[in-house]
Amino acid sequence: MSTSNPRIGIIGTGAIGGFYGLMLARAGFDVHFLLRSEFEAVSRHGVRVESALHGTLQMPVQAYADVADMPRCDWLLVGAKTTSNIDLAPVINQAAARGCKVVLLQNGLGVEQQLRPLLDDHLHLLGGLCFICVNREAPGVIQHQALGAVNLGYDSGPALDAAGRQHITEAGAQLFRTAGIEAQAMNNLEQARWQKLVWNVPYNGLSVLLRASTTPLMADTHSRDLIQALMAEVVEGARSCGHELPEGYAEHLFAVTEKMPDYWPSMYHDFTHQRPLELAAIYAEPLAQARRAGCSLPRIEMLYQALTFIDLHNRQ
């Protein structure tokens, strides 16, 4: 396999995997999509992205229903929900070529630590934080409303020195840049994950709790105040764990959200389809890490407790 055109596998061809996979395939990369329920639709019609930034993008793709039929890949992008990570480990091991770089395009904390013991030692494990407004509308059909940047960081694997880890992370970022996607190699993956939580904690949870998308959440004085208070708690939790977020970062995300088109976060879509909510990675793990550092986050704790109740009864 050529390093100039590495073989890329997409594990979880939903909104995230479908969008980035299609963008990479469109740029000329050798991309292979592993699907379950959507295999028939995607194998017949390909993947279609309706993008506010790029227009309508549609092309046939190399699709597989069984990982045994899929060629071994140099890079694997995992776009599946964190709730399925343990079940995905054998699939990742089978789809990976030796020395494969596995990128978890997932939200929350602790996702790499959950998967690492289940993965082969020769695999490099990275995290990817996607700043994007994107949702799956139908099998193989994705709506892209805004943004799209990806921050990448190295977690663990055979690259033991800092220069080797940075080289791999930068190579991953370059894949996305070649596909026309803004991407940045991050030196500190844990801090990058805390930074993404500044947005995910308030907007994902409140969309479910208040049944509201971003525009009405930003239009109401009370919900605006609550969003800012939750953001401030995430920043404090990160600080207690040794991660000093950039000055004014929460304010920046708040201002960006005000300018975004109206958006229903991914947790709301999971709720409406009665899928498990990603509460462990987005709420429970950050709360546990902050608690171990002696930091209390009462508003986030209350939101987590309410969402746990909603999730349990929704899936019953």
GROMACS .gro file of C-alpha atoms in nm:
model
  316
    1MET     CA    1   0.000   0.000   0.000
    2SER     CA    2   0.134   0.342  -0.090
    3THR     CA    3   0.191   0.598   0.183
    4SER     CA    4   0.094   0.866  -0.069
    5ASN     CA    5  -0.254   0.715  -0.104
    6PRO     CA    6  -0.324   0.520   0.213
    7ARG     CA    7  -0.620   0.287   0.239
    8ILE     CA    8  -0.882   0.439   0.469
    9GLY     CA    9  -1.164   0.249   0.639
   10ILE     CA   10  -1.480   0.407   0.780
   11ILE     CA   11  -1.631   0.224   1.077
   12GLY     CA   12  -1.978   0.360   1.139
   13THR     CA   13  -2.112   0.528   0.826
   14GLY     CA   14  -2.361   0.758   0.993
   15ALA     CA   15  -2.350   1.137   0.980
   16ILE     CA   16  -1.986   1.174   1.090
   17GLY     CA   17  -1.838   0.874   0.910
   18GLY     CA   18  -2.045   0.934   0.599
   19PHE     CA   19  -1.951   1.301   0.568
   20TYR     CA   20  -1.577   1.270   0.625
   21GLY     CA   21  -1.556   0.942   0.435
   22LEU     CA   22  -1.723   1.093   0.130
   23MET     CA   23  -1.504   1.403   0.143
   24LEU     CA   24  -1.191   1.184   0.154
   25ALA     CA   25  -1.315   0.961  -0.130
   26ARG     CA   26  -1.401   1.270  -0.336
   27ALA     CA   27  -1.041   1.389  -0.287
   28GLY     CA   28  -0.914   1.066  -0.445
   29PHE     CA   29  -0.832   0.856  -0.139
   30ASP     CA   30  -0.896   0.480  -0.138
   31VAL     CA   31  -1.187   0.475   0.110
   32HIS     CA   32  -1.383   0.167   0.226
   33PHE     CA   33  -1.712   0.192   0.418
   34LEU     CA   34  -1.829  -0.073   0.666
   35LEU     CA   35  -2.204  -0.063   0.723
   36ARG     CA   36  -2.475  -0.263   0.892
   37SER     CA   37  -2.840  -0.168   0.841
   38GLU     CA   38  -2.763   0.082   0.562
   39PHE     CA   39  -2.554  -0.149   0.346
   40GLU     CA   40  -2.821  -0.216   0.081
   41ALA     CA   41  -2.903   0.151   0.030
   42VAL     CA   42  -2.540   0.266   0.021
   43SER     CA   43  -2.420  -0.018  -0.202
   44ARG     CA   44  -2.694   0.071  -0.456
   45HIS     CA   45  -2.695   0.451  -0.440
   46GLY     CA   46  -2.367   0.548  -0.275
   47VAL     CA   47  -2.343   0.824  -0.015
   48ARG     CA   48  -2.507   1.164  -0.064
   49VAL     CA   49  -2.423   1.477   0.132
   50GLU     CA   50  -2.651   1.780   0.110
   51SER     CA   51  -2.411   2.051   0.223
   52ALA     CA   52  -2.470   2.419   0.283
   53LEU     CA   53  -2.099   2.472   0.214
   54HIS     CA   54  -2.022   2.227  -0.069
   55GLY     CA   55  -2.357   2.178  -0.240
   56THR     CA   56  -2.491   1.832  -0.323
   57LEU     CA   57  -2.219   1.566  -0.320
   58GLN     CA   58  -2.300   1.212  -0.427
   59MET     CA   59  -2.083   0.927  -0.545
   60PRO     CA   60  -2.070   0.547  -0.537
   61VAL     CA   61  -1.850   0.409  -0.262
   62GLN     CA   62  -1.677   0.083  -0.174
   63ALA     CA   63  -1.925  -0.059   0.078
   64TYR     CA   64  -1.916  -0.376   0.289
   65ALA     CA   65  -2.166  -0.548   0.517
   66ASP     CA   66  -1.904  -0.779   0.671
   67VAL     CA   67  -1.560  -0.677   0.794
   68ALA     CA   68  -1.423  -1.008   0.661
   69ASP     CA   69  -1.487  -0.880   0.306
   70MET     CA   70  -1.313  -0.550   0.367
   71PRO     CA   71  -0.943  -0.499   0.285
   72ARG     CA   72  -0.708  -0.419   0.573
   73CYS     CA   73  -0.667  -0.044   0.613
   74ASP     CA   74  -0.382   0.193   0.699
   75TRP     CA   75  -0.621   0.436   0.869
   76LEU     CA   76  -0.954   0.363   1.036
   77LEU     CA   77  -1.196   0.645   1.115
   78VAL     CA   78  -1.448   0.538   1.379
   79GLY     CA   79  -1.765   0.745   1.359
   80ALA     CA   80  -1.989   0.512   1.562
   81LYS     CA   81  -2.136   0.623   1.894
   82THR     CA   82  -1.930   0.570   2.209
   83THR     CA   83  -2.206   0.345   2.345
   84SER     CA   84  -2.097   0.072   2.099
   85ASN     CA   85  -1.718   0.092   2.149
   86ILE     CA   86  -1.670  -0.239   2.330
   87ASP     CA   87  -1.852  -0.426   2.053
   88LEU     CA   88  -1.645  -0.245   1.790
   89ALA     CA   89  -1.303  -0.356   1.918
   90PRO     CA   90  -1.296  -0.694   1.735
   91VAL     CA   91  -1.412  -0.522   1.416
   92ILE     CA   92  -1.135  -0.264   1.441
   93ASN     CA   93  -0.871  -0.532   1.501
   94GLN     CA   94  -0.988  -0.727   1.196
   95ALA     CA   95  -1.013  -0.424   0.965
   96ALA     CA   96  -0.671  -0.285   1.058
   97ALA     CA   97  -0.347  -0.343   0.870
   98ARG     CA   98  -0.036  -0.377   1.084
   99GLY     CA   99   0.055  -0.036   1.227
  100CYS     CA  100  -0.287   0.105   1.140
  101LYS     CA  101  -0.382   0.444   1.280
  102VAL     CA  102  -0.725   0.425   1.446
  103VAL     CA  103  -0.898   0.763   1.490
  104LEU     CA  104  -1.199   0.784   1.722
  105LEU     CA  105  -1.417   1.063   1.582
  106GLN     CA  106  -1.618   1.069   1.903
  107ASN     CA  107  -1.722   1.305   2.181
  108GLY     CA  108  -1.652   1.289   2.552
  109LEU     CA  109  -1.375   1.168   2.781
  110GLY     CA  110  -1.233   0.822   2.844
  111VAL     CA  111  -1.320   0.675   2.504
  112GLU     CA  112  -0.960   0.586   2.415
  113GLN     CA  113  -0.899   0.440   2.760
  114GLN     CA  114  -1.208   0.221   2.720
  115LEU     CA  115  -1.094   0.081   2.386
  116ARG     CA  116  -0.716   0.059   2.426
  117PRO     CA  117  -0.705  -0.265   2.632
  118LEU     CA  118  -0.920  -0.435   2.367
  119LEU     CA  119  -0.707  -0.336   2.066
  120ASP     CA  120  -0.398  -0.506   1.925
  121ASP     CA  121  -0.071  -0.360   2.054
  122HIS     CA  122   0.056  -0.269   1.706
  123LEU     CA  123  -0.228  -0.022   1.647
  124HIS     CA  124  -0.188   0.352   1.697
  125LEU     CA  125  -0.489   0.507   1.872
  126LEU     CA  126  -0.583   0.871   1.813
  127GLY     CA  127  -0.877   1.088   1.906
  128GLY     CA  128  -1.056   1.324   1.670
  129LEU     CA  129  -1.286   1.608   1.775
  130CYS     CA  130  -1.527   1.715   1.502
  131PHE     CA  131  -1.663   2.070   1.509
  132ILE     CA  132  -1.948   2.025   1.264
  133CYS     CA  133  -2.325   2.056   1.226
  134VAL     CA  134  -2.423   1.737   1.048
  135ASN     CA  135  -2.704   1.483   1.075
  136ARG     CA  136  -2.814   1.166   0.899
  137GLU     CA  137  -3.145   1.218   0.720
  138ALA     CA  138  -3.194   0.873   0.561
  139PRO     CA  139  -2.980   0.567   0.481
  140GLY     CA  140  -2.673   0.705   0.306
  141VAL     CA  141  -2.811   1.062   0.306
  142ILE     CA  142  -2.643   1.327   0.523
  143GLN     CA  143  -2.736   1.689   0.588
  144HIS     CA  144  -2.438   1.918   0.648
  145GLN     CA  145  -2.540   2.259   0.781
  146ALA     CA  146  -2.215   2.426   0.890
  147LEU     CA  147  -1.853   2.398   1.004
  148GLY     CA  148  -1.646   2.079   0.969
  149ALA     CA  149  -1.304   2.125   1.133
  150VAL     CA  150  -1.131   1.831   1.302
  151ASN     CA  151  -0.877   1.844   1.588
  152LEU     CA  152  -0.659   1.532   1.615
  153GLY     CA  153  -0.444   1.406   1.902
  154TYR     CA  154  -0.235   1.094   1.967
  155ASP     CA  155  -0.342   0.873   2.257
  156SER     CA  156  -0.136   0.554   2.263
  157GLY     CA  157   0.043   0.290   2.060
  158PRO     CA  158   0.387   0.190   1.940
  159ALA     CA  159   0.500   0.551   1.876
  160LEU     CA  160   0.675   0.612   2.207
  161ASP     CA  161   0.857   0.941   2.145
  162ALA     CA  162   0.692   1.280   2.109
  163ALA     CA  163   0.830   1.337   1.758
  164GLY     CA  164   0.685   1.009   1.631
  165ARG     CA  165   0.345   1.078   1.785
  166GLN     CA  166   0.338   1.428   1.639
  167HIS     CA  167   0.438   1.298   1.296
  168ILE     CA  168   0.147   1.052   1.292
  169THR     CA  169  -0.099   1.313   1.420
  170GLU     CA  170   0.012   1.564   1.158
  171ALA     CA  171  -0.020   1.298   0.886
  172GLY     CA  172  -0.380   1.241   0.996
  173ALA     CA  173  -0.455   1.612   0.989
  174GLN     CA  174  -0.306   1.632   0.640
  175LEU     CA  175  -0.549   1.367   0.514
  176PHE     CA  176  -0.840   1.590   0.610
  177ARG     CA  177  -0.675   1.904   0.472
  178THR     CA  178  -0.623   1.732   0.137
  179ALA     CA  179  -0.999   1.668   0.136
  180GLY     CA  180  -1.067   2.040   0.190
  181ILE     CA  181  -1.136   2.008   0.563
  182GLU     CA  182  -0.973   2.232   0.822
  183ALA     CA  183  -0.771   2.012   1.058
  184GLN     CA  184  -0.524   2.066   1.340
  185ALA     CA  185  -0.278   1.835   1.516
  186MET     CA  186  -0.316   1.882   1.893
  187ASN     CA  187  -0.032   1.817   2.139
  188ASN     CA  188  -0.269   1.736   2.427
  189LEU     CA  189  -0.562   1.511   2.338
  190GLU     CA  190  -0.719   1.524   2.685
  191GLN     CA  191  -0.727   1.903   2.678
  192ALA     CA  192  -0.876   1.894   2.327
  193ARG     CA  193  -1.151   1.665   2.456
  194TRP     CA  194  -1.228   1.901   2.746
  195GLN     CA  195  -1.246   2.188   2.496
  196LYS     CA  196  -1.508   2.004   2.291
  197LEU     CA  197  -1.708   1.937   2.608
  198VAL     CA  198  -1.751   2.313   2.655
  199TRP     CA  199  -2.003   2.293   2.368
  200ASN     CA  200  -2.128   1.936   2.403
  201VAL     CA  201  -2.223   1.946   2.770
  202PRO     CA  202  -2.474   2.234   2.749
  203TYR     CA  203  -2.617   2.203   2.398
  204ASN     CA  204  -2.651   1.825   2.372
  205GLY     CA  205  -2.807   1.786   2.715
  206LEU     CA  206  -3.036   2.088   2.702
  207SER     CA  207  -3.166   1.993   2.356
  208VAL     CA  208  -3.305   1.675   2.514
  209LEU     CA  209  -3.409   1.822   2.848
  210LEU     CA  210  -3.582   2.129   2.700
  211ARG     CA  211  -3.672   1.979   2.358
  212ALA     CA  212  -3.509   2.278   2.194
  213SER     CA  213  -3.259   2.333   1.911
  214THR     CA  214  -2.981   2.590   1.920
  215THR     CA  215  -3.175   2.893   1.793
  216PRO     CA  216  -3.447   2.894   2.061
  217LEU     CA  217  -3.189   2.802   2.326
  218MET     CA  218  -2.986   3.108   2.229
  219ALA     CA  219  -3.291   3.334   2.203
  220ASP     CA  220  -3.416   3.289   2.560
  221THR     CA  221  -3.250   3.480   2.844
  222HIS     CA  222  -3.285   3.196   3.096
  223SER     CA  223  -3.146   2.924   2.872
  224ARG     CA  224  -2.862   3.154   2.760
  225ASP     CA  225  -2.763   3.207   3.122
  226LEU     CA  226  -2.778   2.834   3.189
  227ILE     CA  227  -2.563   2.755   2.883
  228GLN     CA  228  -2.298   3.002   2.997
  229ALA     CA  229  -2.305   2.866   3.353
  230LEU     CA  230  -2.262   2.509   3.224
  231MET     CA  231  -1.978   2.618   2.997
  232ALA     CA  232  -1.806   2.785   3.293
  233GLU     CA  233  -1.832   2.462   3.494
  234VAL     CA  234  -1.669   2.263   3.211
  235VAL     CA  235  -1.382   2.514   3.203
  236GLU     CA  236  -1.348   2.481   3.581
  237GLY     CA  237  -1.355   2.102   3.560
  238ALA     CA  238  -1.082   2.106   3.297
  239ARG     CA  239  -0.871   2.341   3.511
  240SER     CA  240  -0.907   2.115   3.814
  241CYS     CA  241  -0.774   1.826   3.604
  242GLY     CA  242  -0.471   2.026   3.494
  243HIS     CA  243  -0.600   2.154   3.158
  244GLU     CA  244  -0.601   2.532   3.125
  245LEU     CA  245  -0.829   2.608   2.830
  246PRO     CA  246  -0.750   2.908   2.607
  247GLU     CA  247  -0.858   3.244   2.747
  248GLY     CA  248  -1.211   3.331   2.630
  249TYR     CA  249  -1.270   2.987   2.475
  250ALA     CA  250  -1.621   2.942   2.618
  251GLU     CA  251  -1.718   3.292   2.506
  252HIS     CA  252  -1.586   3.213   2.158
  253LEU     CA  253  -1.798   2.895   2.127
  254PHE     CA  254  -2.102   3.083   2.258
  255ALA     CA  255  -2.056   3.352   1.990
  256VAL     CA  256  -2.001   3.092   1.716
  257THR     CA  257  -2.325   2.917   1.812
  258GLU     CA  258  -2.517   3.246   1.787
  259LYS     CA  259  -2.411   3.270   1.422
  260MET     CA  260  -2.483   2.906   1.334
  261PRO     CA  261  -2.797   2.796   1.150
  262ASP     CA  262  -3.056   2.636   1.374
  263TYR     CA  263  -2.922   2.294   1.473
  264TRP     CA  264  -3.049   1.990   1.661
  265PRO     CA  265  -2.747   1.829   1.837
  266SER     CA  266  -2.676   1.459   1.789
  267MET     CA  267  -2.800   1.364   2.137
  268TYR     CA  268  -3.147   1.491   2.049
  269HIS     CA  269  -3.155   1.265   1.742
  270ASP     CA  270  -3.049   0.969   1.957
  271PHE     CA  271  -3.332   1.057   2.198
  272THR     CA  272  -3.598   1.080   1.927
  273HIS     CA  273  -3.491   0.743   1.783
  274GLN     CA  274  -3.484   0.588   2.133
  275ARG     CA  275  -3.114   0.509   2.107
  276PRO     CA  276  -2.891   0.511   2.417
  277LEU     CA  277  -2.764   0.859   2.498
  278GLU     CA  278  -2.387   0.911   2.522
  279LEU     CA  279  -2.408   1.002   2.890
  280ALA     CA  280  -2.105   0.808   3.013
  281ALA     CA  281  -1.849   0.982   2.790
  282ILE     CA  282  -2.002   1.332   2.786
  283TYR     CA  283  -2.119   1.357   3.149
  284ALA     CA  284  -2.026   1.073   3.383
  285GLU     CA  285  -1.654   1.058   3.301
  286PRO     CA  286  -1.591   1.435   3.317
  287LEU     CA  287  -1.780   1.451   3.648
  288ALA     CA  288  -1.577   1.159   3.785
  289GLN     CA  289  -1.244   1.313   3.678
  290ALA     CA  290  -1.336   1.648   3.830
  291ARG     CA  291  -1.454   1.480   4.150
  292ARG     CA  292  -1.124   1.295   4.185
  293ALA     CA  293  -0.951   1.632   4.152
  294GLY     CA  294  -1.166   1.773   4.434
  295CYS     CA  295  -1.390   1.980   4.204
  296SER     CA  296  -1.769   1.987   4.225
  297LEU     CA  297  -1.974   2.068   3.912
  298PRO     CA  298  -2.331   2.094   4.048
  299ARG     CA  299  -2.512   2.214   3.737
  300ILE     CA  300  -2.354   1.947   3.518
  301GLU     CA  301  -2.433   1.687   3.787
  302MET     CA  302  -2.799   1.793   3.790
  303LEU     CA  303  -2.817   1.785   3.409
  304TYR     CA  304  -2.661   1.439   3.405
  305GLN     CA  305  -2.910   1.308   3.663
  306ALA     CA  306  -3.205   1.445   3.466
  307LEU     CA  307  -3.076   1.299   3.140
  308THR     CA  308  -3.018   0.960   3.304
  309PHE     CA  309  -3.383   0.952   3.410
  310ILE     CA  310  -3.500   1.060   3.062
  311ASP     CA  311  -3.274   0.807   2.886
  312LEU     CA  312  -3.392   0.516   3.101
  313HIS     CA  313  -3.762   0.585   3.053
  314ASN     CA  314  -3.724   0.677   2.685
  315ARG     CA  315  -3.570   0.340   2.600
  316GLN     CA  316  -3.829   0.146   2.802
   0.00000   0.00000   0.00000
